[in-house]
PDB file of C-alpha atoms in Angstrom:
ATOM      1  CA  UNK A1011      94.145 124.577 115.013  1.00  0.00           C
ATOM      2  CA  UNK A1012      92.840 122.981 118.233  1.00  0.00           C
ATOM      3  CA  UNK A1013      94.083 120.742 120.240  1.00  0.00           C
ATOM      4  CA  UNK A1014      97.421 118.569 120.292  1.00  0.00           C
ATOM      5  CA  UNK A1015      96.788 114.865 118.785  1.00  0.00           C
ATOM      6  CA  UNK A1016     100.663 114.035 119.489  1.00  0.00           C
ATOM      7  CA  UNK A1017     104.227 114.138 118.171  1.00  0.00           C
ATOM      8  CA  UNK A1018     107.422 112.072 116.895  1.00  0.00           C
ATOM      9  CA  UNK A1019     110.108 112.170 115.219  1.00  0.00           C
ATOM     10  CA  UNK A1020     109.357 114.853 112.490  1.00  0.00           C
ATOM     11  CA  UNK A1021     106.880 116.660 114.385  1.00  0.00           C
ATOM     12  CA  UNK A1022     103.678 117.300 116.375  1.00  0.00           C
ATOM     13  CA  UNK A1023      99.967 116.719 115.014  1.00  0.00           C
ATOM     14  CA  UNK A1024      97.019 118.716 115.731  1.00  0.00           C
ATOM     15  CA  UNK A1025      93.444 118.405 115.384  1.00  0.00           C
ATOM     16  CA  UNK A1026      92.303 120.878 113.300  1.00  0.00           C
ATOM     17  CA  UNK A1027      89.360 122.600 111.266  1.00  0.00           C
ATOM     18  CA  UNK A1028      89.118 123.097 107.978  1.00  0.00           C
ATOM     19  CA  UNK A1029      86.673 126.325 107.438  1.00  0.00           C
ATOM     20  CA  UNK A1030      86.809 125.426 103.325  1.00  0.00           C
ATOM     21  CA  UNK A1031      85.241 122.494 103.661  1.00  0.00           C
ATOM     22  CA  UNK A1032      83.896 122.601 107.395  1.00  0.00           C
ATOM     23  CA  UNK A1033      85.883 119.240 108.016  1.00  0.00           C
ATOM     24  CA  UNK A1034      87.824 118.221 111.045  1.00  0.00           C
ATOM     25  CA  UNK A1035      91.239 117.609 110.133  1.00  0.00           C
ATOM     26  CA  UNK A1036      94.640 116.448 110.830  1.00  0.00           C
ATOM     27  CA  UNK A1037      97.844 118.981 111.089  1.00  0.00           C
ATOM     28  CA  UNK A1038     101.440 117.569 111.168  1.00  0.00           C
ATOM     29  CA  UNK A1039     103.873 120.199 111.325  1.00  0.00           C
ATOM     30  CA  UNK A1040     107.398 118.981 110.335  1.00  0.00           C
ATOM     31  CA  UNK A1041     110.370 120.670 112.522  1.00  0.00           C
ATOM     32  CA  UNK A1042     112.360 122.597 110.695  1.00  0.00           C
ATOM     33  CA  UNK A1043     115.568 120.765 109.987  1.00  0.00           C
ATOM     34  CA  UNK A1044     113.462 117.675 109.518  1.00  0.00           C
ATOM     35  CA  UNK A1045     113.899 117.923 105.403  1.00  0.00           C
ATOM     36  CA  UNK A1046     114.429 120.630 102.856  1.00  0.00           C
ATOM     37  CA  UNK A1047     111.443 121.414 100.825  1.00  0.00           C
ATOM     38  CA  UNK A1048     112.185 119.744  97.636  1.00  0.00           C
ATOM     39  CA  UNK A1049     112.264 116.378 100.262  1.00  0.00           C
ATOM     40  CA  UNK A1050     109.142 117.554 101.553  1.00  0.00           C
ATOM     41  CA  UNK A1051     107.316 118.365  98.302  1.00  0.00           C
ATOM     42  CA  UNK A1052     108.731 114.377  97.070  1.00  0.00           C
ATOM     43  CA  UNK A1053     106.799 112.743  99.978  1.00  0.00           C
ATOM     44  CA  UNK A1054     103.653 115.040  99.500  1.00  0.00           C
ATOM     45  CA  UNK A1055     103.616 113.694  95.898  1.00  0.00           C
ATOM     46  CA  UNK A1056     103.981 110.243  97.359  1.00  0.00           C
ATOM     47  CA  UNK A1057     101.249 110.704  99.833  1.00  0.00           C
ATOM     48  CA  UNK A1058      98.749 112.352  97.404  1.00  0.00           C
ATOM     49  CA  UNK A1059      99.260 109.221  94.438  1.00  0.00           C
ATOM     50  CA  UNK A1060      98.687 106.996  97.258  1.00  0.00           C
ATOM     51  CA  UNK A1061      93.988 106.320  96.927  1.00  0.00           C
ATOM     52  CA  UNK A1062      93.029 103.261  98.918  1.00  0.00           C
ATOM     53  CA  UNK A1063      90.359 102.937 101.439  1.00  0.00           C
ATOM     54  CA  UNK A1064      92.661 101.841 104.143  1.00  0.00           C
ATOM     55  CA  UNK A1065      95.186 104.131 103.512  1.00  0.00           C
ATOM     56  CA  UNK A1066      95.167 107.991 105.356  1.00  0.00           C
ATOM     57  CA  UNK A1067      94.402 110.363 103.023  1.00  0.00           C
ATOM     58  CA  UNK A1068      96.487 113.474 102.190  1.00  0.00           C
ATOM     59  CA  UNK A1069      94.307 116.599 101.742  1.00  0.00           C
ATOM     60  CA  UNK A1070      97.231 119.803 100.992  1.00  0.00           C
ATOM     61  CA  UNK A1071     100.308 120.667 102.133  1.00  0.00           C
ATOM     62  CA  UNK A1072     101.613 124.529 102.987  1.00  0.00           C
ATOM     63  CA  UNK A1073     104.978 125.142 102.047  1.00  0.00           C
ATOM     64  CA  UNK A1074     104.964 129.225 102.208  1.00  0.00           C
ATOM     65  CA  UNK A1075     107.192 129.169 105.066  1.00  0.00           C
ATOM     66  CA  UNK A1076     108.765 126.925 107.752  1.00  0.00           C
ATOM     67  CA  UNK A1077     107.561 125.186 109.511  1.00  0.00           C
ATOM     68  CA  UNK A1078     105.963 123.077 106.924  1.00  0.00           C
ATOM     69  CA  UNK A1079     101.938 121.662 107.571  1.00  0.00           C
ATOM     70  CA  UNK A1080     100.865 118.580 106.155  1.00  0.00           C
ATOM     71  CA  UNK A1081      96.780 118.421 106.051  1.00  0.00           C
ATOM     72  CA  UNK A1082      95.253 114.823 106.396  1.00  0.00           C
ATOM     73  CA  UNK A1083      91.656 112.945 106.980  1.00  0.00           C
ATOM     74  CA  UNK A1084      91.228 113.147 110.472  1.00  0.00           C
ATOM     75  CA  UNK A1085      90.614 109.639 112.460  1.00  0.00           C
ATOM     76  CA  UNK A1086      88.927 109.921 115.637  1.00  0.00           C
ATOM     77  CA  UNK A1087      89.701 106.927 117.130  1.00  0.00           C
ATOM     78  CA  UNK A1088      93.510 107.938 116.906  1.00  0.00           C
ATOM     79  CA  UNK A1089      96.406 105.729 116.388  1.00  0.00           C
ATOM     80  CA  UNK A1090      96.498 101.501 116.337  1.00  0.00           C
ATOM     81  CA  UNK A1091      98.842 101.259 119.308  1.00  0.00           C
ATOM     82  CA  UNK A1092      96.929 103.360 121.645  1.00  0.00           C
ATOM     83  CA  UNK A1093      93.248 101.756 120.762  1.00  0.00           C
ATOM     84  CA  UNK A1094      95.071  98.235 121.734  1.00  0.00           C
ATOM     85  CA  UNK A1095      96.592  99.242 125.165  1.00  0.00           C
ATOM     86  CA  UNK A1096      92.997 101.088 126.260  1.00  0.00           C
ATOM     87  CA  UNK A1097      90.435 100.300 124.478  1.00  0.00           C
ATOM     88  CA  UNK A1098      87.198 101.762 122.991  1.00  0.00           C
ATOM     89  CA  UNK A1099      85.040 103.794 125.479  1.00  0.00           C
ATOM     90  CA  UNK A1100      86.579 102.101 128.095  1.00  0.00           C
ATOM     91  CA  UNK A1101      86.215  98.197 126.567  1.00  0.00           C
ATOM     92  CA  UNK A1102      88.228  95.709 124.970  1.00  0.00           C
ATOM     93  CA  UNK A1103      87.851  95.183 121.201  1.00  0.00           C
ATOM     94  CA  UNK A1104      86.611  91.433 121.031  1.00  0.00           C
ATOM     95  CA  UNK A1105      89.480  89.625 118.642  1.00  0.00           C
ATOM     96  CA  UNK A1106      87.210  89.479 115.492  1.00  0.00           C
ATOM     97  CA  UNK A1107      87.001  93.100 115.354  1.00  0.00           C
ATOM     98  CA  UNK A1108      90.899  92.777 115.729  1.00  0.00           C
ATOM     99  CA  UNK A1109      91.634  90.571 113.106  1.00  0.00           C
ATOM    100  CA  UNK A1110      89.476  92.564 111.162  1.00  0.00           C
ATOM    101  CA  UNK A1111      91.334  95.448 111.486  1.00  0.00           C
ATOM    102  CA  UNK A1112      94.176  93.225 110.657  1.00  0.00           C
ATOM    103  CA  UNK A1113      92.617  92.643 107.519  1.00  0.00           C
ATOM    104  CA  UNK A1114      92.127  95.779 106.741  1.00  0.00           C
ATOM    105  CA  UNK A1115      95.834  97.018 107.410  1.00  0.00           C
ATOM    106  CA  UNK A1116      96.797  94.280 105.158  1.00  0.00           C
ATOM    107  CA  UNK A1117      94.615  95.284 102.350  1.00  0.00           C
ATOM    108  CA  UNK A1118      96.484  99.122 102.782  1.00  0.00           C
ATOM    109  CA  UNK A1119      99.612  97.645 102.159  1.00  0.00           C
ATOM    110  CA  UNK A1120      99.026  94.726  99.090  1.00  0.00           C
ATOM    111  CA  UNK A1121      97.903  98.337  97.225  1.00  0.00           C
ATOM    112  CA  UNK A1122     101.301  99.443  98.024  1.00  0.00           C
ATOM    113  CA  UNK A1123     103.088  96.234  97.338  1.00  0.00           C
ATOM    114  CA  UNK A1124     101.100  96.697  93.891  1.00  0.00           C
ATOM    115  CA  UNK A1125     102.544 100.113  93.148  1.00  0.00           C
ATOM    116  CA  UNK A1126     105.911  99.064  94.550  1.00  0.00           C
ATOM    117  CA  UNK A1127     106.251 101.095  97.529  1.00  0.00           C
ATOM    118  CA  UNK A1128     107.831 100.520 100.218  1.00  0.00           C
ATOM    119  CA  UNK A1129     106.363 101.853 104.051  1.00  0.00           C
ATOM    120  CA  UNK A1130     109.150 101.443 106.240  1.00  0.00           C
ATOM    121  CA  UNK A1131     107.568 101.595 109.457  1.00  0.00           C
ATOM    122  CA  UNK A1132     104.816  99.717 109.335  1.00  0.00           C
ATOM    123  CA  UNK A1133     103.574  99.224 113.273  1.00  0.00           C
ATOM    124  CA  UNK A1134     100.362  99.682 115.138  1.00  0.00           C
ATOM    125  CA  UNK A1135     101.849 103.145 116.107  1.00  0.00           C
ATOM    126  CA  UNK A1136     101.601 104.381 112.723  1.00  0.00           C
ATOM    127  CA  UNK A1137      97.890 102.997 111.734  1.00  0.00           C
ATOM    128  CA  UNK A1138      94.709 105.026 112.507  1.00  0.00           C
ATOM    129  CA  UNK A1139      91.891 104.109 113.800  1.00  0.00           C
ATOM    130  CA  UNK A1140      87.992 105.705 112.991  1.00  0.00           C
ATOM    131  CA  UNK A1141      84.811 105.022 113.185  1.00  0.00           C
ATOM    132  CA  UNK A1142      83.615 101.536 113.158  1.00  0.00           C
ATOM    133  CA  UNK A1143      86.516  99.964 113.639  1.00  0.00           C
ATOM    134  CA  UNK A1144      87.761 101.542 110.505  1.00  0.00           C
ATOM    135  CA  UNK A1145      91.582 101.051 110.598  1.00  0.00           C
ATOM    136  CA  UNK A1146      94.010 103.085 107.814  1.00  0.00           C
ATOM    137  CA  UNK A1147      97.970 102.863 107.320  1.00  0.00           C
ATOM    138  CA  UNK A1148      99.217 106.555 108.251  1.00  0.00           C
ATOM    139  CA  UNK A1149     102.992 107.932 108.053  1.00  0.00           C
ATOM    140  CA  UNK A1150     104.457 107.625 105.249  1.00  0.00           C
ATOM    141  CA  UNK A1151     107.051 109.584 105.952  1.00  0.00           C
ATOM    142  CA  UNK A1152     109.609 106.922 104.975  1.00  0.00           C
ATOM    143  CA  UNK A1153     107.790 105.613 101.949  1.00  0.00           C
ATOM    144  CA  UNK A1154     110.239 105.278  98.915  1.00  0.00           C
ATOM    145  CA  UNK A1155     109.427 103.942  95.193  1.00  0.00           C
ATOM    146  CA  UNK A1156     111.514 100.978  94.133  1.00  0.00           C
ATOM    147  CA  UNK A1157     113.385 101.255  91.493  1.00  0.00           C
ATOM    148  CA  UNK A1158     114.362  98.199  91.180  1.00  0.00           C
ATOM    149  CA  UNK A1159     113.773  95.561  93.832  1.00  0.00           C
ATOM    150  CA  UNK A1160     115.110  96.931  96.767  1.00  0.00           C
ATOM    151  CA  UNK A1161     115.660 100.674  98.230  1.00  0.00           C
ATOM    152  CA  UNK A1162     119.014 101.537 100.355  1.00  0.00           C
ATOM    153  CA  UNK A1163     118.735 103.793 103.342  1.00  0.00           C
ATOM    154  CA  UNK A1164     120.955 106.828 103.387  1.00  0.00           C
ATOM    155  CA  UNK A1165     124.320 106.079 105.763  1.00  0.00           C
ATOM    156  CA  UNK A1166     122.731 107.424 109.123  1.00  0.00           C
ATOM    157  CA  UNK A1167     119.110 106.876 108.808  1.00  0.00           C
ATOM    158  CA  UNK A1168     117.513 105.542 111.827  1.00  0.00           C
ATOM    159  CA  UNK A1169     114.800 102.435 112.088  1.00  0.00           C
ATOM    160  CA  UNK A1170     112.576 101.175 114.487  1.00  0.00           C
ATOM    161  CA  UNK A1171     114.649  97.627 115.624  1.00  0.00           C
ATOM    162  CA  UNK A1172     112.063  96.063 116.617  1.00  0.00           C
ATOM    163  CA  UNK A1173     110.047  96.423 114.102  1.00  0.00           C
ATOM    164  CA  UNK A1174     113.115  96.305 111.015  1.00  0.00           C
ATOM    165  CA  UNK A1175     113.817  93.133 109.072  1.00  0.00           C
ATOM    166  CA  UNK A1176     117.192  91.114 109.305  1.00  0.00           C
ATOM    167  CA  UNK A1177     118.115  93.001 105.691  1.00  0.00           C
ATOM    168  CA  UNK A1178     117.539  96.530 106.960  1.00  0.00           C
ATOM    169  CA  UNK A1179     119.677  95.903 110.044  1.00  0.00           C
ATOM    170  CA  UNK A1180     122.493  94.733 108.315  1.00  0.00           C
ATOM    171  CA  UNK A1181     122.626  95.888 105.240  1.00  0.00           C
ATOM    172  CA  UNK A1182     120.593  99.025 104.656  1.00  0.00           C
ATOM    173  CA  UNK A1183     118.163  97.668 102.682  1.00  0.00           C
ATOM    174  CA  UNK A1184     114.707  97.501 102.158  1.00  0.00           C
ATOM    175  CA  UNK A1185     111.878  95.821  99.955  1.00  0.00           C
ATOM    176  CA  UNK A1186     108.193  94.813 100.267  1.00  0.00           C
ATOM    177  CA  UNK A1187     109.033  91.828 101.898  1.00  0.00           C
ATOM    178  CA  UNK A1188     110.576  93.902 104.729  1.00  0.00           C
ATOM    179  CA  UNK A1189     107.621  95.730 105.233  1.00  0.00           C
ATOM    180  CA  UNK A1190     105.559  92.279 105.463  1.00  0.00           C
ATOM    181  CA  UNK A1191     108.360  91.461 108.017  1.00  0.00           C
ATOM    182  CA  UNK A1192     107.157  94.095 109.809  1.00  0.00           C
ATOM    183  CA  UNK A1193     103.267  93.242 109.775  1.00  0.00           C
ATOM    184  CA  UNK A1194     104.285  90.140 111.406  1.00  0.00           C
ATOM    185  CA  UNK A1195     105.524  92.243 114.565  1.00  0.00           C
ATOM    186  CA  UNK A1196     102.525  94.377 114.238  1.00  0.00           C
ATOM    187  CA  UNK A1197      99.822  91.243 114.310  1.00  0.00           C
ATOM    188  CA  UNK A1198     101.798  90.149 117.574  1.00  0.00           C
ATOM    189  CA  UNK A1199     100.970  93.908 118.603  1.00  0.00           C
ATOM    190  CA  UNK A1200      97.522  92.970 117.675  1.00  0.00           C
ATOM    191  CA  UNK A1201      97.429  89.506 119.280  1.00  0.00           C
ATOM    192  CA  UNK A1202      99.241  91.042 122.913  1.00  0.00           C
ATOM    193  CA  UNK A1203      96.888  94.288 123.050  1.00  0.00           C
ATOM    194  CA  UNK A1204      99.717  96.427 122.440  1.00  0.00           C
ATOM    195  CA  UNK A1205     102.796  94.649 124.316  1.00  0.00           C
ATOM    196  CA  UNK A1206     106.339  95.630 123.294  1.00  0.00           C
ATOM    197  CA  UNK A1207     107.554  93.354 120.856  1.00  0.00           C
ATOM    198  CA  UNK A1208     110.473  91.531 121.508  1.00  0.00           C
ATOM    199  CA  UNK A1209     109.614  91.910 125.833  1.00  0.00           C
ATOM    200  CA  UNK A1210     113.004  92.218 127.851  1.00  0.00           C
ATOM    201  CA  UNK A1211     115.221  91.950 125.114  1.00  0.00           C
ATOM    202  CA  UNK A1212     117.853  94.917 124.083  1.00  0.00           C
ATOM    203  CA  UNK A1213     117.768  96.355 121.298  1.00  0.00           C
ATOM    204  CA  UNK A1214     121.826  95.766 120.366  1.00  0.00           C
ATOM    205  CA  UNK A1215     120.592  92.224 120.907  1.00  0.00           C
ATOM    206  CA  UNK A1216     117.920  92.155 118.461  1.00  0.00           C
ATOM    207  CA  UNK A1217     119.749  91.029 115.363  1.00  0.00           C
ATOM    208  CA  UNK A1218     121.947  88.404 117.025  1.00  0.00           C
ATOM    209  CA  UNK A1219     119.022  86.534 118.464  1.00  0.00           C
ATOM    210  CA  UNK A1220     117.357  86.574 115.093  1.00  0.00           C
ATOM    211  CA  UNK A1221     120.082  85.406 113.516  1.00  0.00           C
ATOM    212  CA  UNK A1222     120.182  82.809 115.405  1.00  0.00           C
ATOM    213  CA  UNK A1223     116.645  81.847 114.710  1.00  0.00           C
ATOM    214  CA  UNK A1224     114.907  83.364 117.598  1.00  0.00           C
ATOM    215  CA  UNK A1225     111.654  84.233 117.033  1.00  0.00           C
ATOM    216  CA  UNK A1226     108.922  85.378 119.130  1.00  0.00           C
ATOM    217  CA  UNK A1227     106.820  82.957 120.495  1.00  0.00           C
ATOM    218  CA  UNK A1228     102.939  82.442 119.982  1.00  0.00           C
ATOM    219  CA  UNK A1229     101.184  84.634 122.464  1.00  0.00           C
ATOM    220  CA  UNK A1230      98.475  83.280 124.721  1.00  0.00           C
ATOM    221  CA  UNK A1231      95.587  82.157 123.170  1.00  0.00           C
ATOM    222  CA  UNK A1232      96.576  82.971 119.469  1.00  0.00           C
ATOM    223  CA  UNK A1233      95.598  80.157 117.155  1.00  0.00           C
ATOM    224  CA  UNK A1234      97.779  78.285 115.304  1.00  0.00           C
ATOM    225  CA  UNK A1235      97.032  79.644 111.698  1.00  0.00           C
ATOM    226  CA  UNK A1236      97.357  83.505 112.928  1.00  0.00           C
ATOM    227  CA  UNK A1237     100.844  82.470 114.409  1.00  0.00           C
ATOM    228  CA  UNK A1238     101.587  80.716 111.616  1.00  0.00           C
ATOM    229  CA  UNK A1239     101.282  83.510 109.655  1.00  0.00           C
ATOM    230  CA  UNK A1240     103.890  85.387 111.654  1.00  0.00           C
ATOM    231  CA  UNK A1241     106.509  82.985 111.455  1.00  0.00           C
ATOM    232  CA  UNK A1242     105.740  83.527 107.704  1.00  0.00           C
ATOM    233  CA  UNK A1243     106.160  87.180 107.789  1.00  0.00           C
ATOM    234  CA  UNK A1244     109.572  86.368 109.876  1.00  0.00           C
ATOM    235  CA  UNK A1245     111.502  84.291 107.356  1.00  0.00           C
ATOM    236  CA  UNK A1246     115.234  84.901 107.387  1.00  0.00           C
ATOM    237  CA  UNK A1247     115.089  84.600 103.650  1.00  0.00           C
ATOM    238  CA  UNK A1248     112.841  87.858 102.073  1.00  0.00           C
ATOM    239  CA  UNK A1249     111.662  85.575  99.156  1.00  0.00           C
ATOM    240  CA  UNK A1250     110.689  83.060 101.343  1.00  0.00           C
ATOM    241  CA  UNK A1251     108.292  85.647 102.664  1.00  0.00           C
ATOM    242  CA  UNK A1252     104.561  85.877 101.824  1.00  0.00           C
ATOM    243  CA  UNK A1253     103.764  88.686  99.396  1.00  0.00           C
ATOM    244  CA  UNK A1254     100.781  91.292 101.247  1.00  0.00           C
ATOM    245  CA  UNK A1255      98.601  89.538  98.558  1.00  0.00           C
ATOM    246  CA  UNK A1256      98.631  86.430 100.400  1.00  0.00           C
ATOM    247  CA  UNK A1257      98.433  87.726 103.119  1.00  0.00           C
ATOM    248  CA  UNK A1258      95.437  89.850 102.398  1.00  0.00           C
ATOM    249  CA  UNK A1259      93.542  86.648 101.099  1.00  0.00           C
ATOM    250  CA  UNK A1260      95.067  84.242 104.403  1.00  0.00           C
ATOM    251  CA  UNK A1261      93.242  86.713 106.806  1.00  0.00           C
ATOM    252  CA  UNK A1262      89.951  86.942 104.694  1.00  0.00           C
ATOM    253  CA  UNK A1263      89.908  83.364 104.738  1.00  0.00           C
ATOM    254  CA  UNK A1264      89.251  83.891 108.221  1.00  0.00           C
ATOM    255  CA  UNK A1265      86.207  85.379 107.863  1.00  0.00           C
ATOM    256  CA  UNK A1266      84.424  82.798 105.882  1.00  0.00           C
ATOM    257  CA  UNK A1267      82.925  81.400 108.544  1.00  0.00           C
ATOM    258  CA  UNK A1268      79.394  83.253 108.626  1.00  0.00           C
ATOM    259  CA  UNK A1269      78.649  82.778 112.283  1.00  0.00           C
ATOM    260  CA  UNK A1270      82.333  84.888 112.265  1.00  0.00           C
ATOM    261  CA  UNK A1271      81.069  87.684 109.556  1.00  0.00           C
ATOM    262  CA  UNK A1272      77.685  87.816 111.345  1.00  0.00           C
ATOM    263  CA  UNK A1273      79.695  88.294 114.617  1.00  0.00           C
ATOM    264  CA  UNK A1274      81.752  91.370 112.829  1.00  0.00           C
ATOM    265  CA  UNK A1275      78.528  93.030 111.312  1.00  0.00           C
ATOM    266  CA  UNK A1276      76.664  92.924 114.567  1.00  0.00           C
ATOM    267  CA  UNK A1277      79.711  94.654 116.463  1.00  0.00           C
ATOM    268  CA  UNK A1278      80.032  97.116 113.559  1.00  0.00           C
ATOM    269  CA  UNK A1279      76.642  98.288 114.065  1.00  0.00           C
ATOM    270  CA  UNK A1280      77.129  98.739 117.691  1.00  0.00           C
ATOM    271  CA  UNK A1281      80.117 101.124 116.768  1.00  0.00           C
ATOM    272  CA  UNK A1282      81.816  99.588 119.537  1.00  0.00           C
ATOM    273  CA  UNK A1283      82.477  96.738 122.015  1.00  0.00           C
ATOM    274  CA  UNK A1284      80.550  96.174 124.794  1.00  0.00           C
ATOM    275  CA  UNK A1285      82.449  96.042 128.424  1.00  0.00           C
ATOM    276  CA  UNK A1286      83.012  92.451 128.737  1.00  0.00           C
ATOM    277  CA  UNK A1287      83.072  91.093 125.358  1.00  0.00           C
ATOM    278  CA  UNK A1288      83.800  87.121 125.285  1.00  0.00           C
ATOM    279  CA  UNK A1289      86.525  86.368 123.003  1.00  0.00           C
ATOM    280  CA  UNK A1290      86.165  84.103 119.852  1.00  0.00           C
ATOM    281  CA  UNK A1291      87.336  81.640 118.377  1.00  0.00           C
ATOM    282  CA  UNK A1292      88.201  80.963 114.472  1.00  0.00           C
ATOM    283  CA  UNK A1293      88.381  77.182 114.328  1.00  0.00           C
ATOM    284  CA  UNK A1294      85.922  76.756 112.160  1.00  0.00           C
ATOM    285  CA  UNK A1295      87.812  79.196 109.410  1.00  0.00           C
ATOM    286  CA  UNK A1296      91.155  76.993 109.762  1.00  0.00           C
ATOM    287  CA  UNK A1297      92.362  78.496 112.751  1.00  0.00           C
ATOM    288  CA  UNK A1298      93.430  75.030 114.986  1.00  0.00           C
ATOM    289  CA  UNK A1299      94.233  75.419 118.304  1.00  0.00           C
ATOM    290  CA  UNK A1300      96.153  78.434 120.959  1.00  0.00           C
ATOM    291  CA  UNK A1301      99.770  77.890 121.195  1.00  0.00           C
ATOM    292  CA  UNK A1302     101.372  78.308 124.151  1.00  0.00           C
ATOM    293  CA  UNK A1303     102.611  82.038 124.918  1.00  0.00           C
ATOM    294  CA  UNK A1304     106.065  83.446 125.297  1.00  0.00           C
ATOM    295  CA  UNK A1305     104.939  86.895 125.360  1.00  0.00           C
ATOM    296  CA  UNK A1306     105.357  86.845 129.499  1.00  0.00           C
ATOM    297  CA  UNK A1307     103.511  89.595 131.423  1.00  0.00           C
ATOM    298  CA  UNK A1308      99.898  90.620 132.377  1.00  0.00           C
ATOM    299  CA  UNK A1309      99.247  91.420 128.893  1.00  0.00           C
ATOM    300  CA  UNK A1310      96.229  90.447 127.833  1.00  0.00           C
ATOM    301  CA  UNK A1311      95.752  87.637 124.541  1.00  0.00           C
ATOM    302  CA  UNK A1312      93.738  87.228 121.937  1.00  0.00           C
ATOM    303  CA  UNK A1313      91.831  84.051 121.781  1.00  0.00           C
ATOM    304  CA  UNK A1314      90.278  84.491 118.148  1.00  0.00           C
TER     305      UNK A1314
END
């Protein structure tokens, strides 16, 4: 192993190299009263049936002996949140390269809407980010199969608020349509450059609010069809939600414009943004005007 990548709430993750295949790797070691080994060898399973291009691959697992190793692709560019709040080599990733990592985290997820799993804690925290902009849904640590049409949490287990639909609060449970919940808090991540969702609010206040039909307001400089789009992803109602489908095709509608897939090619190529980068705009894919922000702060907007 080398060096420490980071930790949470099952573990810490290294950088590693794997002298088999003379690949750089990733290393999560679980704690040891994280799971018992039948758990662990369940989400293994789930992680190795899991093949898309936008989701982190799993490479082995080593169960001889706690603590437990799980062995992934290794992105360089390290996780979503992070890339937001600093950058790339010290710039700001324009917002087409944004919403095309948007894209791509959507794409991830309508493969797991089509095998009917469920994520759980979907968030920029818990997406990776390579070369190229390359962007790939990581942790599955919560995944579950449905069985039927929703999946109840244990009595105890613990969610990320902010991130959890009204269902899971309440009640426990969970469906694909609370995991597209979710992406509509993580494209406000995307659209704020990393803010904290929900800004000044409590958590025990969280659910109340929404209830009440609180929702977050655009952020500055977000068009009209991206917000749009999260409002859709925050429906009370999970049916009235849009399936990761949709949503896949809304945001590659996006792109149609070709001055807008010429502008993602030609920052592709550079492999990354230069210092300065004027932000776009998408009106010409459907994209209307900015809203007016409620995100509050210095945080810095999108204007796509």
């Amino acid at each position: 192993m080398k060096h420490k990548l980071g930790g949470g709430q099952y573990g810490d993750v290294y950088e590693a190299a794997w002298k088999r295949g003379n690949i750089t790797v990733a290393v999560k070691t679980l704690k040891d009263d994280t799971m018992a080994l039948k758990d662990f060898l369940e989400e293994a399973a789930i992680m190795k049936e899991m093949r898309h291009p936008n989701l982190v691959q799993l490479l082995g697992v080593c169960t001889r002996e706690p603590p437990f190793y799980i062995i992934t692709e290794f992105m360089s560019r390290g996780n979503l949140l992070d890339y937001l709040r600093t950058g790339s080599r010290d710039c700001v990733p324009g917002a087409v390269v944004l919403m095309y990592m948007a894209t791509q985290i959507a794409s991830g997820m309508s493969y797991l809407e089509s095998r009917s799993f469920i994520h759980r804690d979907l968030a920029a925290r818990n997406c990776l980010v390579g070369e190229n902009h390359l962007v790939k849904v990581a942790d599955f640590g919560l995944a579950r199969l449905m069985r039927d049409d929703t999946y109840t949490a244990h009595a105890g287990a613990k969610f990320p608020i902010k991130w959890t639909a009204p269902e899971g609060l309440a009640y426990n449970t969970f469906s694909t349509k609370s995991d597209v919940w979710a992406f509509g808090i993580l494209l406000w991540e995307i659209a704020t450059y990393g803010m904290s969702p929900y800004p000044g609010v409590d958590l025990a206040d969280v659910y109340h609010m929404l209830e009440k039909g609180y929702r977050m307001e655009c952020p500055p400089g977000c068009p009209a069809a991206v917000y749009e789009l999260m409002r859709g992803c925050w429906q009370w109602s999970a049916a009235d939600r849009p399936s990761f489908r949709d949503i896949h095709h809304a945001l590659e509608h996006m792109f149609q414009d070709n001055s807008i897939t010429e502008e993602v090619e030609k920052q592709l190529q550079e492999g990354a943004c230069p210092a300065g980068t004027p932000q776009m705009s998408l009106k010409k894919a459907g994209a209307g005007g900015a809203g007016a922000g409620g995100a509050g702060g210095e945080a810095r907007a999108v204007q796509m």
